[in-house]
Coordinates of C-alpha atoms and ligand atoms in Angstrom, one line a residue:
M1 CA 0.0 0.0 0.0
C2 CA 1.0 3.6 0.1
G3 CA 4.3 4.6 1.6
I4 CA 5.3 7.8 3.4
I5 CA 8.8 9.4 4.0
G6 CA 9.6 12.8 5.5
Y7 CA 12.9 14.4 6.3
T8 CA 14.2 17.5 8.0
G9 CA 17.9 18.0 8.6
Y10 CA 21.2 19.0 7.1
R11 CA 21.4 16.7 4.1
N12 CA 20.2 17.3 0.6
A13 CA 16.5 16.2 1.1
V14 CA 15.9 15.0 -2.5
P15 CA 18.2 11.9 -2.4
V16 CA 17.1 11.1 1.2
L17 CA 13.4 11.1 0.1
I18 CA 14.1 9.1 -3.1
Q19 CA 16.1 6.5 -1.1
G20 CA 13.3 6.3 1.4
L21 CA 10.8 5.7 -1.3
E22 CA 13.0 3.0 -2.8
Q23 CA 13.0 1.2 0.5
L24 CA 9.2 1.5 0.5
E25 CA 8.7 0.3 -3.1
Y26 CA 8.0 -3.3 -2.0
R27 CA 4.8 -2.2 -0.4
G28 CA 3.2 -1.9 -3.8
Y29 CA 2.4 1.4 -5.6
D30 CA 1.4 2.9 -8.9
S31 CA 2.6 6.5 -8.7
A32 CA 5.1 8.5 -6.6
G33 CA 6.0 12.1 -5.7
I34 CA 8.0 14.4 -3.5
V35 CA 7.7 18.0 -2.3
C36 CA 10.7 19.9 -0.8
Y37 CA 11.2 23.4 0.3
D38 CA 13.7 24.9 -2.1
H39 CA 15.7 27.4 0.0
R40 CA 17.3 29.0 -3.0
K41 CA 14.0 29.7 -4.7
G42 CA 12.0 30.2 -1.5
G43 CA 9.1 27.9 -2.4
F44 CA 7.9 24.4 -2.9
F45 CA 9.6 22.1 -5.4
L46 CA 6.9 19.6 -6.2
I47 CA 7.3 16.7 -8.6
K48 CA 5.1 13.6 -9.1
E49 CA 4.6 10.9 -11.7
K50 CA 2.5 7.9 -12.5
G51 CA 4.4 4.6 -12.6
K52 CA 7.6 3.4 -11.1
L53 CA 10.1 5.5 -9.2
A54 CA 12.5 5.3 -12.1
V55 CA 10.2 7.6 -14.0
L56 CA 10.2 10.1 -11.1
K57 CA 13.9 9.9 -10.7
E58 CA 14.6 10.6 -14.3
K59 CA 12.4 13.7 -14.1
I60 CA 14.1 14.9 -11.0
G61 CA 17.5 14.6 -12.7
N62 CA 16.7 17.7 -14.8
F63 CA 16.4 20.0 -11.7
S64 CA 18.8 21.4 -9.2
V65 CA 17.2 21.8 -5.8
D66 CA 18.6 23.2 -2.6
A67 CA 16.4 21.5 0.0
H68 CA 16.9 20.1 3.5
V69 CA 13.3 19.3 4.2
G70 CA 10.6 17.5 2.3
I71 CA 8.0 14.7 2.2
G72 CA 7.6 11.9 -0.3
H73 CA 5.0 9.3 -1.1
T74 CA 4.3 6.1 -3.1
R75 CA 0.6 5.8 -3.9
W76 CA -1.5 2.7 -4.3
A77 CA -4.7 4.0 -5.8
T78 CA -8.0 3.8 -3.8
H79 CA -9.9 7.0 -4.7
G80 CA -9.2 7.9 -8.3
E81 CA -7.1 6.2 -10.9
P82 CA -3.3 6.1 -10.9
S83 CA -2.3 9.4 -12.5
R84 CA 0.0 12.4 -11.9
A85 CA -2.9 14.5 -10.7
N86 CA -4.0 11.9 -8.1
A87 CA -0.4 11.2 -7.0
H88 CA 0.8 12.7 -3.7
P89 CA 1.9 15.1 -2.4
H90 CA -1.2 17.3 -2.6
I91 CA -1.0 21.1 -2.1
D92 CA -3.9 23.1 -0.7
A93 CA -5.5 26.0 -2.7
S94 CA -3.5 28.6 -0.9
G95 CA -0.3 26.9 -2.1
R96 CA 1.1 27.0 1.5
V97 CA 0.4 23.5 2.8
A98 CA 1.6 20.1 1.3
L99 CA 0.4 16.8 2.5
V100 CA 1.1 13.1 1.9
H101 CA -1.3 10.5 3.3
N102 CA -1.9 6.8 3.8
G103 CA -5.2 5.2 4.5
I104 CA -8.7 6.5 3.8
I105 CA -10.6 9.6 4.8
E106 CA -14.0 8.0 4.8
N107 CA -16.2 11.1 5.0
Y108 CA -14.2 12.8 2.2
A109 CA -17.2 13.3 -0.1
A110 CA -19.1 15.3 2.6
L111 CA -16.1 17.3 3.4
K112 CA -15.4 18.0 -0.2
A113 CA -19.0 19.2 -0.8
V114 CA -18.6 21.7 2.1
L115 CA -15.3 22.9 0.8
Q116 CA -16.6 23.3 -2.8
K117 CA -19.5 25.4 -1.5
K118 CA -16.7 27.7 -0.1
K119 CA -15.3 27.9 -3.6
V120 CA -12.3 25.6 -3.0
R121 CA -11.2 24.2 -6.4
F122 CA -10.1 20.5 -6.5
V123 CA -7.6 19.2 -9.0
S124 CA -7.7 15.5 -8.2
Q125 CA -10.2 12.7 -7.4
T126 CA -8.6 11.8 -4.1
D127 CA -9.7 11.8 -0.5
T128 CA -6.1 13.0 0.2
E129 CA -6.6 16.3 -1.5
V130 CA -9.7 16.9 0.7
G131 CA -7.4 16.5 3.7
A132 CA -4.9 18.9 2.3
Q133 CA -7.6 21.5 1.5
L134 CA -9.3 21.2 4.9
I135 CA -6.0 21.6 6.8
G136 CA -5.0 24.4 4.4
R137 CA -8.2 26.3 5.1
C138 CA -7.7 25.9 8.9
Y139 CA -4.1 27.1 8.4
V140 CA -5.1 30.2 6.4
K141 CA -7.9 31.0 8.7
G142 CA -5.5 30.8 11.7
K143 CA -3.4 33.3 9.7
G144 CA -0.7 30.7 9.1
K145 CA 0.3 30.8 12.8
S146 CA 1.0 27.1 13.1
L147 CA 0.6 24.0 11.0
F148 CA 0.2 22.0 14.2
E149 CA -2.8 24.1 15.3
A150 CA -4.3 23.8 11.8
A151 CA -4.0 20.0 11.9
K152 CA -5.4 19.9 15.4
A153 CA -8.4 21.9 14.3
A154 CA -9.0 19.8 11.1
I155 CA -8.5 16.3 12.4
P156 CA -11.7 16.0 14.4
Q157 CA -13.6 16.7 11.2
M158 CA -12.0 13.8 9.4
R159 CA -13.3 10.2 9.8
G160 CA -11.5 7.1 8.8
Y161 CA -8.2 5.3 9.2
F162 CA -5.2 7.2 8.1
A163 CA -1.8 8.8 8.8
F164 CA -0.4 11.9 7.2
V165 CA 2.6 14.2 7.1
L166 CA 2.5 17.9 6.4
L167 CA 4.9 20.6 5.3
S168 CA 4.3 24.3 5.1
K169 CA 6.0 27.0 3.1
D170 CA 6.1 29.4 6.0
N171 CA 7.9 27.2 8.5
P172 CA 9.9 24.9 6.3
D173 CA 12.1 23.3 8.9
T174 CA 9.1 21.6 10.5
L175 CA 7.1 18.5 9.7
V176 CA 3.8 17.7 11.3
A177 CA 2.8 14.1 11.4
Y178 CA -0.4 12.4 12.5
K179 CA -1.3 8.7 13.1
H180 CA -4.7 7.2 13.4
S181 CA -4.8 3.4 12.8
N182 CA -2.2 3.6 10.0
P183 CA 1.4 3.2 11.1
L184 CA 3.9 6.1 11.4
V185 CA 7.4 5.9 12.9
I186 CA 9.8 8.7 13.6
G187 CA 13.5 8.1 13.0
L188 CA 15.8 10.0 15.3
G189 CA 19.2 11.3 14.0
Q190 CA 21.8 13.8 15.1
G191 CA 20.8 17.2 13.7
E192 CA 18.2 15.5 11.6
N193 CA 15.0 13.6 12.0
F194 CA 12.8 11.4 9.8
V195 CA 9.3 10.1 9.6
A196 CA 8.1 7.1 7.6
S197 CA 5.2 4.7 7.4
D198 CA 7.6 1.8 7.6
V199 CA 10.8 1.3 9.6
T200 CA 12.7 -0.1 6.5
A201 CA 12.7 3.4 5.0
L202 CA 14.7 4.6 8.0
L203 CA 17.3 1.8 8.2
P204 CA 19.9 3.6 6.0
Y205 CA 20.0 6.4 8.5
T206 CA 19.1 5.4 12.0
R207 CA 17.9 2.5 14.1
Q208 CA 16.6 4.8 16.9
V209 CA 12.9 5.2 16.4
I210 CA 9.7 6.3 18.1
Y211 CA 6.5 4.4 17.1
L212 CA 3.7 6.9 17.2
E213 CA 0.5 5.8 18.9
D214 CA -3.0 6.3 17.7
D215 CA -4.0 10.0 17.7
D216 CA -0.5 11.2 18.2
L217 CA 0.2 14.5 16.4
A218 CA 4.0 15.0 16.2
V219 CA 5.9 18.2 15.5
I220 CA 9.3 17.3 14.0
T221 CA 12.2 19.6 13.5
R222 CA 15.8 18.8 12.7
K223 CA 16.7 19.2 16.4
D224 CA 13.5 18.1 18.2
V225 CA 10.5 15.8 18.2
R226 CA 7.4 16.8 20.3
I227 CA 4.3 14.7 20.5
F228 CA 0.8 15.8 21.4
S229 CA -1.8 13.1 22.1
L230 CA -5.2 14.1 20.8
K231 CA -6.7 11.4 23.0
S232 CA -5.4 12.8 26.3
Q233 CA -5.0 16.4 25.0
T234 CA -1.6 16.6 26.5
W235 CA 2.0 16.7 25.3
V236 CA 3.4 13.2 25.9
K237 CA 6.8 11.4 26.0
R238 CA 7.2 8.3 23.9
E239 CA 10.2 6.2 24.6
P240 CA 12.5 5.6 21.7
A241 CA 13.2 2.0 20.7
T242 CA 16.1 0.4 18.9
V243 CA 15.4 -1.5 15.6
H244 CA 17.4 -4.7 15.3
W245 CA 17.1 -5.1 11.6
N246 CA 19.8 -3.8 9.3
V247 CA 20.0 -2.4 5.8
S248 CA 21.5 -5.5 4.2
Q249 CA 18.7 -7.6 5.4
A250 CA 16.4 -5.4 3.3
Q251 CA 18.6 -5.8 0.2
K252 CA 18.6 -8.5 -2.5
Q253 CA 22.2 -9.6 -1.8
G254 CA 22.8 -10.9 -5.3
F255 CA 19.5 -12.7 -5.7
P256 CA 17.4 -11.6 -8.7
H257 CA 14.4 -11.2 -6.5
F258 CA 13.6 -10.6 -2.9
M259 CA 11.2 -13.6 -3.0
L260 CA 14.0 -16.0 -4.0
K261 CA 16.3 -14.5 -1.4
E262 CA 13.7 -14.8 1.3
M263 CA 13.0 -18.4 0.4
H264 CA 16.6 -19.2 0.8
E265 CA 16.7 -17.6 4.2
Q266 CA 14.1 -20.1 5.5
P267 CA 16.6 -22.5 7.2
V268 CA 18.3 -19.6 9.0
V269 CA 14.9 -18.3 10.1
L270 CA 14.1 -21.7 11.6
R271 CA 17.5 -21.9 13.3
N272 CA 16.9 -18.4 14.8
I273 CA 13.5 -19.4 16.1
L274 CA 15.0 -22.6 17.5
E275 CA 17.8 -20.7 19.3
K276 CA 15.4 -18.1 20.7
R277 CA 12.6 -20.4 21.8
I278 CA 14.1 -23.7 22.8
S279 CA 16.5 -24.0 25.7
K280 CA 19.4 -26.4 25.8
K281 CA 17.4 -28.6 28.1
G282 CA 14.6 -28.8 25.5
D283 CA 12.1 -26.4 27.1
I284 CA 10.1 -23.9 25.1
F285 CA 10.2 -20.3 26.4
F286 CA 8.5 -17.1 25.3
D287 CA 10.3 -14.1 26.6
T288 CA 7.4 -11.8 26.0
M289 CA 4.8 -13.9 27.8
T290 CA 4.0 -12.8 31.3
G291 CA 3.1 -15.1 34.2
G292 CA -0.4 -13.6 34.1
F293 CA -0.9 -14.5 30.5
R294 CA 0.4 -18.0 31.1
S295 CA -2.2 -18.6 33.8
R296 CA -4.9 -17.3 31.4
L297 CA -3.6 -19.8 28.8
R298 CA -4.2 -22.6 31.4
Q299 CA -7.8 -21.6 31.8
I300 CA -9.1 -20.8 28.3
D301 CA -11.9 -22.9 26.8
R302 CA -11.6 -22.0 23.2
V303 CA -9.1 -20.6 20.7
Y304 CA -9.7 -18.5 17.6
M305 CA -7.0 -18.0 15.0
V306 CA -7.7 -14.8 13.1
S307 CA -5.7 -13.5 10.1
C308 CA -5.6 -12.8 6.4
G309 CA -4.0 -14.4 3.3
T310 CA -0.9 -16.5 4.0
A311 CA -1.2 -15.8 7.7
H312 CA -4.7 -17.4 7.6
H313 CA -3.2 -20.5 6.1
A314 CA -0.7 -20.6 9.0
G315 CA -3.7 -20.3 11.3
L316 CA -5.4 -23.3 9.7
V317 CA -2.3 -25.4 10.4
G318 CA -2.0 -24.0 13.9
S319 CA -5.7 -24.8 14.5
V320 CA -5.4 -28.5 13.6
A321 CA -2.3 -28.8 15.8
M322 CA -4.0 -26.9 18.7
E323 CA -6.9 -29.4 18.8
K324 CA -4.6 -32.4 18.5
Y325 CA -1.9 -31.5 21.0
A326 CA -3.5 -29.0 23.4
R327 CA -7.0 -30.5 23.1
I328 CA -8.6 -27.0 23.0
P329 CA -11.4 -26.5 20.5
C330 CA -10.1 -24.1 17.9
R331 CA -11.7 -22.1 15.1
T332 CA -10.0 -20.3 12.3
Q333 CA -11.4 -17.3 10.5
V334 CA -10.3 -14.7 8.1
S335 CA -10.1 -11.3 9.8
S336 CA -12.6 -9.6 7.5
E337 CA -15.3 -12.2 8.4
F338 CA -14.5 -12.3 12.1
R339 CA -14.7 -8.5 12.6
Y340 CA -18.2 -8.3 11.2
G341 CA -19.4 -11.7 12.3
D342 CA -20.4 -10.5 15.9
P343 CA -18.3 -13.3 17.4
I344 CA -19.5 -14.8 20.7
L345 CA -16.5 -14.2 23.0
S346 CA -15.8 -14.1 26.7
A347 CA -12.8 -14.0 29.0
K348 CA -12.5 -17.8 28.5
D349 CA -11.6 -17.3 24.9
L350 CA -8.2 -16.7 23.4
V351 CA -8.0 -14.9 20.1
I352 CA -4.7 -15.4 18.3
L353 CA -4.0 -12.7 15.6
I354 CA -1.4 -13.8 13.1
T355 CA 0.2 -11.1 10.9
Q356 CA 3.6 -10.5 9.2
S357 CA 3.2 -6.7 9.1
G358 CA 1.3 -6.2 12.3
E359 CA -0.6 -3.5 10.4
T360 CA -3.3 -5.3 8.4
A361 CA -6.4 -3.3 8.8
D362 CA -8.9 -6.2 9.1
T363 CA -6.7 -8.0 11.6
L364 CA -6.3 -4.9 13.6
A365 CA -10.1 -4.4 13.7
A366 CA -10.5 -8.0 14.6
L367 CA -8.1 -7.6 17.5
R368 CA -10.0 -4.5 18.8
E369 CA -13.3 -6.4 18.5
A370 CA -11.9 -9.3 20.5
K371 CA -10.5 -7.0 23.2
A372 CA -13.8 -5.1 23.4
K373 CA -15.6 -8.4 24.1
G374 CA -13.2 -9.3 26.9
A375 CA -11.3 -12.2 25.2
A376 CA -7.6 -12.7 25.8
T377 CA -5.6 -11.7 22.8
L378 CA -2.2 -12.9 21.6
A379 CA -0.5 -11.5 18.5
I380 CA 2.0 -13.6 16.4
V381 CA 3.8 -10.8 14.5
N382 CA 7.0 -10.3 12.5
V383 CA 7.4 -6.5 12.6
V384 CA 8.5 -5.4 16.0
G385 CA 6.7 -2.4 17.4
S386 CA 3.8 -2.7 14.9
T387 CA 0.3 -1.6 15.9
I388 CA -1.1 -5.1 16.4
A389 CA 2.0 -6.2 18.4
R390 CA 1.5 -3.2 20.7
E391 CA -2.2 -3.5 21.2
A392 CA -2.5 -7.2 21.9
D393 CA -2.4 -8.5 25.5
A394 CA 0.7 -10.5 24.6
V395 CA 2.9 -10.8 21.5
L396 CA 5.2 -13.5 20.1
Y397 CA 7.5 -12.2 17.5
T398 CA 8.3 -14.6 14.6
H399 CA 11.9 -13.3 14.1
A400 CA 11.9 -13.8 10.3
G401 CA 13.7 -10.5 9.6
P402 CA 12.3 -8.0 7.1
E403 CA 10.2 -9.6 4.4
I404 CA 10.2 -7.4 1.2
G405 CA 8.7 -9.6 -1.5
V406 CA 4.9 -9.2 -1.6
A407 CA 4.5 -13.0 -1.7
S408 CA 5.1 -14.1 1.8
T409 CA 7.5 -17.0 2.2
K410 CA 9.9 -16.9 5.1
A411 CA 7.3 -15.1 7.3
Y412 CA 4.9 -18.0 6.7
I413 CA 7.5 -20.6 7.7
A414 CA 8.2 -18.5 10.8
Q415 CA 4.5 -18.2 11.6
L416 CA 4.1 -22.0 11.3
A417 CA 7.1 -22.7 13.6
T418 CA 6.0 -20.2 16.2
L419 CA 2.4 -21.4 16.2
L420 CA 3.6 -25.0 16.6
L421 CA 5.8 -24.1 19.5
L422 CA 2.9 -22.2 21.1
V423 CA 0.7 -25.3 20.7
F424 CA 3.3 -27.6 22.3
Y425 CA 3.9 -25.1 25.1
T426 CA 0.1 -24.9 25.8
G427 CA -0.3 -28.7 25.5
K428 CA 2.5 -29.2 28.1
L429 CA 1.1 -26.4 30.3
R430 CA -2.3 -28.1 30.3
R431 CA -0.8 -31.6 30.7
K432 CA -2.2 -32.8 27.4
I433 CA 1.2 -33.8 25.9
H434 CA 3.0 -36.6 27.6
P435 CA 6.6 -35.6 28.5
R436 CA 8.0 -38.4 26.3
E437 CA 6.0 -37.1 23.3
F438 CA 7.0 -33.5 24.1
K439 CA 10.7 -34.6 24.0
T440 CA 10.2 -36.3 20.6
L441 CA 8.4 -33.2 19.2
I442 CA 11.3 -31.0 20.3
R443 CA 13.9 -33.4 18.9
D444 CA 12.1 -33.4 15.5
F445 CA 11.6 -29.6 15.6
R446 CA 15.4 -29.3 15.9
R447 CA 15.9 -31.1 12.7
L448 CA 13.8 -28.7 10.7
P449 CA 16.5 -26.2 9.6
E450 CA 18.5 -29.0 8.1
H451 CA 15.5 -30.6 6.4
C452 CA 14.5 -27.2 5.0
A453 CA 18.0 -26.6 3.6
K454 CA 17.8 -30.0 1.8
V455 CA 14.5 -29.2 0.1
L456 CA 15.9 -25.9 -1.0
Q457 CA 18.8 -27.7 -2.7
E458 CA 16.4 -29.2 -5.2
G459 CA 15.8 -25.7 -6.8
K460 CA 17.0 -26.8 -10.3
R461 CA 14.5 -29.6 -10.4
F462 CA 11.6 -27.3 -9.7
E463 CA 12.8 -25.2 -12.6
A464 CA 12.5 -28.1 -15.0
C465 CA 8.9 -28.7 -13.8
A466 CA 8.0 -25.1 -14.2
Q467 CA 9.4 -25.1 -17.7
K468 CA 6.9 -27.8 -18.7
H469 CA 3.9 -26.1 -17.2
F470 CA 4.4 -22.4 -17.1
S471 CA 2.0 -21.6 -20.0
R472 CA -0.9 -23.4 -18.4
R473 CA -3.7 -21.1 -17.0
H474 CA -5.4 -23.4 -14.4
F475 CA -3.9 -25.3 -11.6
L476 CA -5.5 -27.4 -8.8
Y477 CA -3.8 -28.1 -5.4
I478 CA -5.0 -30.8 -3.1
G479 CA -4.0 -32.0 0.4
R480 CA -5.5 -33.3 3.6
G481 CA -5.1 -32.6 7.3
Y482 CA -2.1 -30.4 8.0
N483 CA -1.5 -30.1 4.3
Y484 CA -4.9 -28.9 3.2
P485 CA -3.7 -25.4 4.2
T486 CA -0.5 -26.1 2.2
A487 CA -2.8 -26.7 -0.8
L488 CA -4.4 -23.3 -0.2
E489 CA -1.1 -21.6 0.4
G490 CA 0.5 -23.2 -2.7
A491 CA -2.4 -22.0 -4.8
L492 CA -2.3 -18.5 -3.4
K493 CA 1.5 -18.2 -4.1
L494 CA 1.0 -19.2 -7.7
K495 CA -2.0 -16.9 -8.4
E496 CA -0.6 -13.8 -6.7
I497 CA 2.7 -13.7 -8.6
S498 CA 2.0 -15.6 -11.9
Y499 CA -1.6 -14.4 -12.4
A500 CA -2.6 -18.0 -13.3
H501 CA -5.8 -19.3 -11.9
A502 CA -5.0 -21.7 -9.0
H503 CA -7.4 -23.3 -6.6
G504 CA -6.6 -25.2 -3.4
Y505 CA -9.0 -28.0 -2.2
A506 CA -9.3 -30.5 0.5
A507 CA -8.5 -33.7 -1.4
G508 CA -11.6 -35.4 0.1
E509 CA -13.7 -32.9 -1.6
M510 CA -12.5 -33.8 -5.1
K511 CA -15.5 -36.1 -5.8
H512 CA -17.9 -33.4 -4.7
G513 CA -17.2 -31.2 -7.6
P514 CA -13.6 -30.4 -8.7
I515 CA -13.0 -33.8 -10.3
A516 CA -15.2 -32.6 -13.2
L517 CA -12.2 -30.4 -14.2
I518 CA -9.8 -33.3 -14.6
D519 CA -8.6 -34.0 -18.1
H520 CA -5.2 -34.4 -19.8
E521 CA -4.5 -30.7 -19.6
Q522 CA -5.2 -30.2 -15.9
P523 CA -2.2 -30.2 -13.6
V524 CA -3.0 -31.2 -10.0
I525 CA -0.4 -30.6 -7.3
C526 CA -0.9 -33.3 -4.8
I527 CA 0.6 -32.8 -1.3
A528 CA 1.0 -36.3 0.2
P529 CA 3.8 -36.6 2.7
D530 CA 3.7 -39.3 5.5
S531 CA 0.5 -38.8 7.3
L532 CA -2.6 -40.4 8.8
T533 CA -4.4 -39.9 5.5
Y534 CA -1.6 -41.0 3.2
E535 CA -3.6 -43.9 1.8
K536 CA -6.6 -41.7 1.2
M537 CA -4.4 -39.3 -0.7
I538 CA -3.1 -42.2 -2.8
S539 CA -6.7 -43.1 -3.7
N540 CA -7.4 -39.5 -4.7
I541 CA -4.3 -39.4 -6.9
Q542 CA -5.4 -42.7 -8.6
E543 CA -8.7 -41.1 -9.4
I544 CA -6.9 -38.2 -11.0
R545 CA -4.7 -40.5 -13.1
A546 CA -7.7 -42.5 -14.2
R547 CA -9.0 -39.4 -15.8
D548 CA -5.6 -38.5 -17.4
G549 CA -4.9 -35.6 -15.1
I550 CA -1.3 -34.4 -14.7
V551 CA 0.0 -35.4 -11.3
I552 CA 2.7 -33.2 -9.6
A553 CA 3.2 -34.9 -6.3
I554 CA 5.0 -33.7 -3.1
G555 CA 5.7 -36.7 -0.9
S556 CA 8.1 -38.1 1.7
R557 CA 11.5 -39.5 0.7
G558 CA 11.2 -43.2 -0.1
H559 CA 7.6 -43.2 -1.2
H560 CA 8.3 -45.0 -4.4
D561 CA 4.6 -45.9 -5.0
L562 CA 3.7 -42.3 -5.1
E563 CA 6.8 -41.5 -7.2
K564 CA 5.8 -44.1 -9.8
M565 CA 2.2 -42.8 -10.0
A566 CA 3.2 -39.1 -10.5
D567 CA 4.3 -37.3 -13.6
E568 CA 6.6 -35.2 -11.4
F569 CA 7.7 -36.1 -7.9
F570 CA 9.4 -33.9 -5.3
S571 CA 10.3 -35.3 -1.9
I572 CA 10.8 -33.9 1.5
P573 CA 12.8 -35.5 4.3
R574 CA 10.7 -37.8 6.5
T575 CA 9.3 -36.1 9.6
Q576 CA 6.2 -36.1 11.8
E577 CA 3.0 -35.0 10.0
V578 CA 2.7 -31.9 12.2
F579 CA 6.0 -30.5 10.8
S580 CA 5.4 -31.5 7.2
P581 CA 3.7 -28.1 6.2
I582 CA 7.0 -26.3 6.9
L583 CA 8.7 -28.5 4.3
T584 CA 6.0 -29.2 1.7
I585 CA 5.4 -25.5 1.0
I586 CA 8.9 -25.0 -0.2
P587 CA 8.5 -26.9 -3.6
L588 CA 5.3 -24.9 -4.1
Q589 CA 7.0 -21.6 -3.4
F590 CA 9.6 -22.6 -6.0
L591 CA 7.0 -23.7 -8.5
A592 CA 5.1 -20.3 -8.2
Y593 CA 8.4 -18.4 -8.4
K594 CA 9.6 -20.1 -11.5
V595 CA 6.3 -20.0 -13.3
A596 CA 6.1 -16.2 -12.6
V597 CA 9.6 -15.6 -13.8
L598 CA 9.0 -17.6 -17.0
N599 CA 5.9 -15.6 -17.6
G600 CA 7.9 -12.3 -17.2
R601 CA 5.9 -11.2 -14.1
D602 CA 7.0 -8.6 -11.6
V603 CA 7.7 -11.2 -8.9
D604 CA 8.3 -8.9 -5.9
Q605 CA 5.6 -6.4 -6.7
P606 CA 2.8 -8.2 -8.5
R607 CA 0.1 -6.1 -10.0
N608 CA -2.7 -4.7 -7.8
L609 CA -1.1 -6.1 -4.6
A610 CA 0.5 -4.5 -1.6
K611 CA 2.7 -5.9 1.0
S612 CA 0.9 -4.4 3.9
V613 CA -2.9 -4.0 3.5
T614 CA -3.7 -1.1 5.7
V615 CA -7.1 -0.3 4.3
E616 CA -10.2 -2.6 4.3
Ligands
M6R701 O1 0.9 -8.6 7.1 P1 -0.1 -9.7 7.1 O2 0.5 -11.1 7.4 O3 -1.2 -9.5 8.0 O4 -0.7 -9.8 5.6 C1 -1.7 -10.7 5.3 C2 -1.9 -10.9 3.9 O5 -2.1 -9.7 3.2 C3 -0.6 -11.5 3.2 O6 -0.3 -12.7 3.8 C4 -0.9 -11.7 1.7 O7 -1.8 -12.7 1.5 C5 0.5 -12.1 1.0 N1 0.6 -11.4 -0.2 C6 0.5 -13.5 0.7 O8 1.7 -13.9 0.0

């Protein structure tokens, strides 16, 4: 989704803003722009373009600007098509106030009508421009005394979920930033300060940050950051935090795409989780879980896993495991359904929110709904300090490092690993797992990084398979039990980056409809590792073969019967069924990746998608 960067300091602002926008590119966008205060000319330097940043950069190359303050934006269209006019920044009618904005001003139409009656002329179709015009009017009416006061007067009139940063012509050292449900983080430097929607934009300059809280209105100069809480109507102190990610983690490091790099990081991610969560003695520990939350975990009657997209698939795996090992009834729902479904919740329920970004709008709303109804909430999050991580009663970080590719890979593996450890931990706490079984689970968990590295070594073989099938337009994925979610996730990976139609199904449902699709042109990816339902999967695969379908099978090493039956066979090392989704997904990530590359797709920034979905 949209990205924001702001800078005030001693450096040339233009390259700082451009670099910040480059770091935000991964979020997905369709136009970009910057505005700086040009000290030499004594006015705004505004430039924006439709399309990729390269277009904007080329345009900027023709100008020489003397600026040490500015704001920039990458836009993902919501209100109005991608175009130069709709791109941010937007300047108000007086020409004194510039604004960049993420999220949605929901009552923009009503506000616009009022402003139009006052003869304000609009030049775009965006809700953002309404924000700029409204604040601009408050600013002009207040005789340009303070941008902070203008924002403070305008914000109560605006409804929705958004964050913005403002710059004025009259006081060009100062940025004013506001957060309401959309993330904003301030980067602290020496004689310079930054503000961004995403910490990765700040990594080249600083790791000291302040995460703004909802309804914080910050006044940022090169020397100082002051924060006023609109909630408490007081100036507040927010403690700075140190970010542990580094710039190189957010770079491709020689790989052609972030997605491929992140897939190859998966063994390391598993090793990190192992080191952080499992003691030498073989106990699981969660540093962020308090004693109070632990005793709540002992008493809960029901668990909900709530999340979106890939994180939802992790929740489905977690939910099967939770019922089997902790013996707690567990329901999995996508956040957008949960939040409007009026869920029946009490203090005896635990709602687990799973999210890579920690900012997904629907998951955040689901969290708030769960809290309002008195349930215990636990967030499984990758991005440290994100809104969901801060608002949940407890948080478990997944320690996957920055994930830049829009298609989630290593974050998924990390979600699975963290969820399984949580399940084993809860099962042990509630005495549902026998100590001997617990020991075996930990032993097998410890082998996962090595197993994962072995699957990755087969990269070349997946390429050959993709070569054969990349021009096909329809793919079916089937699995059972722990690997039914793998079928869903494999299909999601393929469709989001290759734009081919892919559908995941529970294999047992084949006869209830999808089998009608099977003919000699239909590839079916069958996920059939060692499991309770292995024989059933074999029967499903026989039925596909009997109808001439193309069988691409993922099985366990040594399953020669399956290998013989399949047109293509990829094996994973043998492990307990509960761990298999961590391994079976890797061939499917590869398949999706290779098919996308062979079709010439933009793997890391697929069309219409955004990394962090901060609007509904
Ligand atoms: O940041 P989140 O984990 O909350 O994001 C949820 C989904 O938007 C995300 O998993 C999406 O489905 C990915 N593009 C999948 O690869």
